[in-house]
């Protein structure tokens, strides 16, 4: 393992409230691929964090820890279902807690699942501006998947390949930023 990959940290943020979330499966696949390439990874499942702290009605150690994990990461993977043609409210409230410019110098990987293809632009019209609002540099190829691309909750090979391509891009960008 190189010194660069040993230093590299990545977080995955899952913005689905579903216990059987498809988008979280893709975030977990991305994290597994990042681990295989030497990154230290951590999953932040926003649905498990205390709601009052997420909504700014107080503080909670779990939310503070999640924000700290994002702050120390070089790569930030964000996964969300399409809700009403864009990202979930759950993902939005977590991003609202990030500091201004909180993702400057970090590489963002957007992952979205929707029921059909009609809202595939949620990657480019929803997640890209969301990431950009806090300063992230994004991979060129985000991931959008429909329900048909899962069998028994598992992503089809072509979808896994799309996630792996995004991960390769993220690693290349992150290493370029470090060197
Ligand atoms: C409240 C709600 C709103 C949704 N809105 C859309 C939508 O606008 N477009 C779409 O394609 N799918 C929509 N869906 C379907 C989900 O995006 C889709 O099932 C997704 O794969 C779920 O991801 P998850 O398993 O990670 O939660 C919606 C589902 C819910 C529960």
Short mmCIF file of C-alpha atoms and ligand atoms in Angstrom, two decimals:
data_model
loop_
_atom_site.label_atom_id
_atom_site.label_comp_id
_atom_site.label_asym_id
_atom_site.label_seq_id
_atom_site.Cartn_x
_atom_site.Cartn_y
_atom_site.Cartn_z
CA UNK A 1 0.00 0.00 0.00
CA UNK A 2 1.42 3.40 -0.89
CA UNK A 3 1.79 6.22 1.60
CA UNK A 4 -0.82 8.17 -0.34
CA UNK A 5 -3.50 5.46 -0.20
CA UNK A 6 -2.73 4.78 3.48
CA UNK A 7 -3.60 8.40 4.27
CA UNK A 8 -6.74 8.56 2.21
CA UNK A 9 -10.06 8.53 4.04
CA UNK A 10 -13.50 8.22 2.48
CA UNK A 11 -17.01 8.52 3.88
CA UNK A 12 -20.27 7.34 2.43
CA UNK A 13 -23.39 9.30 3.34
CA UNK A 14 -26.65 7.39 2.94
CA UNK A 15 -29.71 9.63 2.68
CA UNK A 16 -32.43 7.00 2.52
CA UNK A 17 -34.79 6.23 5.40
CA UNK A 18 -35.40 2.72 4.02
CA UNK A 19 -34.15 -0.34 5.91
CA UNK A 20 -33.68 -2.07 2.54
CA UNK A 21 -32.25 0.93 0.73
CA UNK A 22 -30.99 0.42 -2.81
CA UNK A 23 -28.99 3.64 -2.78
CA UNK A 24 -27.28 2.58 0.45
CA UNK A 25 -26.32 -0.73 -1.20
CA UNK A 26 -24.58 1.28 -3.92
CA UNK A 27 -22.84 3.53 -1.38
CA UNK A 28 -21.66 0.39 0.44
CA UNK A 29 -20.37 -1.03 -2.84
CA UNK A 30 -18.48 2.20 -3.48
CA UNK A 31 -16.96 2.06 0.01
CA UNK A 32 -15.94 -1.58 -0.48
CA UNK A 33 -14.22 -0.62 -3.73
CA UNK A 34 -12.47 2.29 -2.02
CA UNK A 35 -11.31 -0.05 0.77
CA UNK A 36 -9.97 -2.47 -1.86
CA UNK A 37 -7.91 0.43 -3.23
CA UNK A 38 -6.44 1.22 0.18
CA UNK A 39 -8.78 3.87 1.57
CA UNK A 40 -10.07 3.90 5.15
CA UNK A 41 -13.85 4.14 4.92
CA UNK A 42 -16.83 4.94 7.10
CA UNK A 43 -20.56 4.82 6.39
CA UNK A 44 -22.81 7.55 7.74
CA UNK A 45 -26.42 6.35 7.67
CA UNK A 46 -28.28 9.61 8.22
CA UNK A 47 -31.51 7.76 9.06
CA UNK A 48 -29.90 6.42 12.24
CA UNK A 49 -28.87 9.87 13.54
CA UNK A 50 -30.98 11.74 16.13
CA UNK A 51 -33.68 13.73 14.37
CA UNK A 52 -33.69 16.78 16.62
CA UNK A 53 -29.97 17.36 16.10
CA UNK A 54 -30.35 16.85 12.35
CA UNK A 55 -33.06 19.52 12.34
CA UNK A 56 -30.97 21.98 14.34
CA UNK A 57 -33.15 21.69 17.46
CA UNK A 58 -30.23 20.67 19.63
CA UNK A 59 -26.93 18.84 19.44
CA UNK A 60 -25.96 15.17 19.56
CA UNK A 61 -22.61 13.42 19.77
CA UNK A 62 -23.53 11.07 16.89
CA UNK A 63 -24.18 14.00 14.55
CA UNK A 64 -21.02 15.81 15.67
CA UNK A 65 -19.04 12.62 15.06
CA UNK A 66 -20.55 12.18 11.60
CA UNK A 67 -19.65 15.76 10.67
CA UNK A 68 -16.10 15.19 11.97
CA UNK A 69 -15.80 12.07 9.80
CA UNK A 70 -16.79 14.13 6.76
CA UNK A 71 -14.31 16.86 7.69
CA UNK A 72 -11.39 14.41 7.76
CA UNK A 73 -12.37 12.57 4.56
CA UNK A 74 -10.82 13.18 1.16
CA UNK A 75 -13.62 11.42 -0.74
CA UNK A 76 -17.31 11.89 0.05
CA UNK A 77 -19.79 9.47 -1.53
CA UNK A 78 -23.41 10.58 -1.17
CA UNK A 79 -26.30 8.24 -1.96
CA UNK A 80 -29.97 9.14 -2.05
CA UNK A 81 -33.27 7.96 -3.42
CA UNK A 82 -35.06 10.31 -5.79
CA UNK A 83 -37.84 11.92 -3.80
CA UNK A 84 -40.12 14.29 -5.74
CA UNK A 85 -37.61 14.51 -8.59
CA UNK A 86 -34.54 15.31 -6.48
CA UNK A 87 -32.52 14.15 -3.44
CA UNK A 88 -34.18 13.18 -0.16
CA UNK A 89 -34.91 15.61 2.64
CA UNK A 90 -32.79 13.41 4.88
CA UNK A 91 -29.70 14.02 2.76
CA UNK A 92 -30.50 17.73 2.58
CA UNK A 93 -30.72 18.25 6.34
CA UNK A 94 -27.33 16.58 6.78
CA UNK A 95 -25.73 18.76 4.09
CA UNK A 96 -27.32 21.80 5.78
CA UNK A 97 -25.19 21.03 8.84
CA UNK A 98 -21.91 21.15 6.92
CA UNK A 99 -19.93 24.37 7.25
CA UNK A 100 -19.78 26.78 4.33
CA UNK A 101 -16.98 25.50 2.04
CA UNK A 102 -17.01 22.31 4.15
CA UNK A 103 -16.15 20.10 1.15
CA UNK A 104 -13.46 22.29 -0.44
CA UNK A 105 -10.53 20.06 -1.43
CA UNK A 106 -12.70 16.93 -1.29
CA UNK A 107 -13.90 14.74 -4.11
CA UNK A 108 -17.65 14.09 -4.30
CA UNK A 109 -19.30 11.00 -5.77
CA UNK A 110 -23.06 11.34 -6.38
CA UNK A 111 -25.21 8.18 -6.37
CA UNK A 112 -28.98 8.29 -6.93
CA UNK A 113 -31.64 5.61 -7.24
CA UNK A 114 -35.11 6.29 -8.60
CA UNK A 115 -37.98 4.09 -9.60
CA UNK A 116 -37.70 4.98 -13.29
CA UNK A 117 -35.46 6.81 -15.76
CA UNK A 118 -37.54 10.01 -15.85
CA UNK A 119 -35.64 11.60 -12.98
CA UNK A 120 -32.10 10.55 -13.91
CA UNK A 121 -31.14 14.23 -14.11
CA UNK A 122 -31.46 14.34 -10.33
CA UNK A 123 -27.73 13.53 -10.39
CA UNK A 124 -26.85 16.59 -12.45
CA UNK A 125 -29.62 19.00 -11.42
CA UNK A 126 -29.87 17.95 -7.79
CA UNK A 127 -26.75 16.38 -6.33
CA UNK A 128 -24.14 18.30 -8.35
CA UNK A 129 -25.37 21.73 -7.18
CA UNK A 130 -25.77 20.38 -3.64
CA UNK A 131 -22.14 19.19 -3.57
CA UNK A 132 -20.93 22.36 -5.33
CA UNK A 133 -22.65 24.58 -2.76
CA UNK A 134 -20.14 23.37 -0.17
CA UNK A 135 -17.16 23.39 -2.52
CA UNK A 136 -16.65 19.74 -3.53
CA UNK A 137 -14.96 18.69 -6.77
CA UNK A 138 -17.13 16.03 -8.40
CA UNK A 139 -16.32 13.02 -10.50
CA UNK A 140 -17.41 13.37 -14.14
CA UNK A 141 -19.54 10.23 -13.99
CA UNK A 142 -22.10 10.08 -11.21
CA UNK A 143 -24.37 7.06 -10.86
CA UNK A 144 -28.12 6.83 -11.46
CA UNK A 145 -29.95 3.52 -11.11
CA UNK A 146 -33.55 2.42 -11.54
CA UNK A 147 -35.45 -0.26 -9.63
CA UNK A 148 -35.10 -2.59 -12.63
CA UNK A 149 -31.34 -2.66 -12.16
CA UNK A 150 -31.69 -4.54 -8.86
CA UNK A 151 -32.55 -8.22 -8.43
CA UNK A 152 -33.48 -9.33 -4.90
CA UNK A 153 -31.92 -6.13 -3.61
CA UNK A 154 -28.62 -6.69 -5.42
CA UNK A 155 -27.31 -4.40 -8.17
CA UNK A 156 -26.81 -5.88 -11.65
CA UNK A 157 -23.21 -6.15 -12.92
CA UNK A 158 -23.47 -3.12 -15.21
CA UNK A 159 -24.54 -0.97 -12.29
CA UNK A 160 -21.66 -2.24 -10.15
CA UNK A 161 -19.35 -1.33 -13.02
CA UNK A 162 -20.75 2.22 -13.08
CA UNK A 163 -20.06 2.58 -9.34
CA UNK A 164 -16.54 1.20 -9.80
CA UNK A 165 -15.83 3.68 -12.61
CA UNK A 166 -16.93 6.56 -10.35
CA UNK A 167 -14.67 5.20 -7.58
CA UNK A 168 -11.67 5.00 -9.91
CA UNK A 169 -12.25 8.61 -10.94
CA UNK A 170 -12.57 9.69 -7.32
CA UNK A 171 -9.31 7.97 -6.35
CA UNK A 172 -7.49 9.56 -9.28
CA UNK A 173 -8.78 13.03 -8.39
CA UNK A 174 -8.04 12.57 -4.69
CA UNK A 175 -4.50 11.39 -5.32
CA UNK A 176 -3.89 14.29 -7.73
CA UNK A 177 -5.07 16.70 -5.05
CA UNK A 178 -2.76 15.18 -2.44
CA UNK A 179 0.41 15.03 -4.56
C1 LIG B 1 -41.63 9.85 -0.98
C2 LIG B 1 -41.09 9.19 -2.23
C3 LIG B 1 -40.94 9.94 -3.38
C4 LIG B 1 -40.43 9.35 -4.54
N1 LIG B 1 -40.29 10.13 -5.66
C5 LIG B 1 -39.80 9.56 -6.79
C6 LIG B 1 -39.61 10.34 -7.96
O1 LIG B 1 -39.91 11.52 -8.01
N2 LIG B 1 -39.06 9.75 -9.07
C7 LIG B 1 -38.70 8.40 -9.07
O2 LIG B 1 -38.18 7.91 -10.08
N3 LIG B 1 -38.86 7.63 -7.95
C8 LIG B 1 -39.39 8.18 -6.83
N4 LIG B 1 -39.55 7.43 -5.70
C9 LIG B 1 -39.05 6.02 -5.71
C10 LIG B 1 -37.65 5.94 -5.11
O3 LIG B 1 -36.79 6.96 -5.57
C11 LIG B 1 -37.01 4.61 -5.50
O4 LIG B 1 -37.80 3.55 -5.03
C12 LIG B 1 -35.60 4.51 -4.95
O5 LIG B 1 -34.90 3.45 -5.58
C13 LIG B 1 -35.58 4.24 -3.44
O6 LIG B 1 -34.24 4.25 -3.00
P1 LIG B 1 -33.85 3.65 -1.58
O7 LIG B 1 -34.18 2.18 -1.66
O8 LIG B 1 -32.40 3.93 -1.44
O9 LIG B 1 -34.69 4.36 -0.55
C14 LIG B 1 -40.09 7.98 -4.55
C15 LIG B 1 -40.27 7.21 -3.37
C16 LIG B 1 -40.78 7.82 -2.23
C17 LIG B 1 -40.96 6.99 -0.99
#
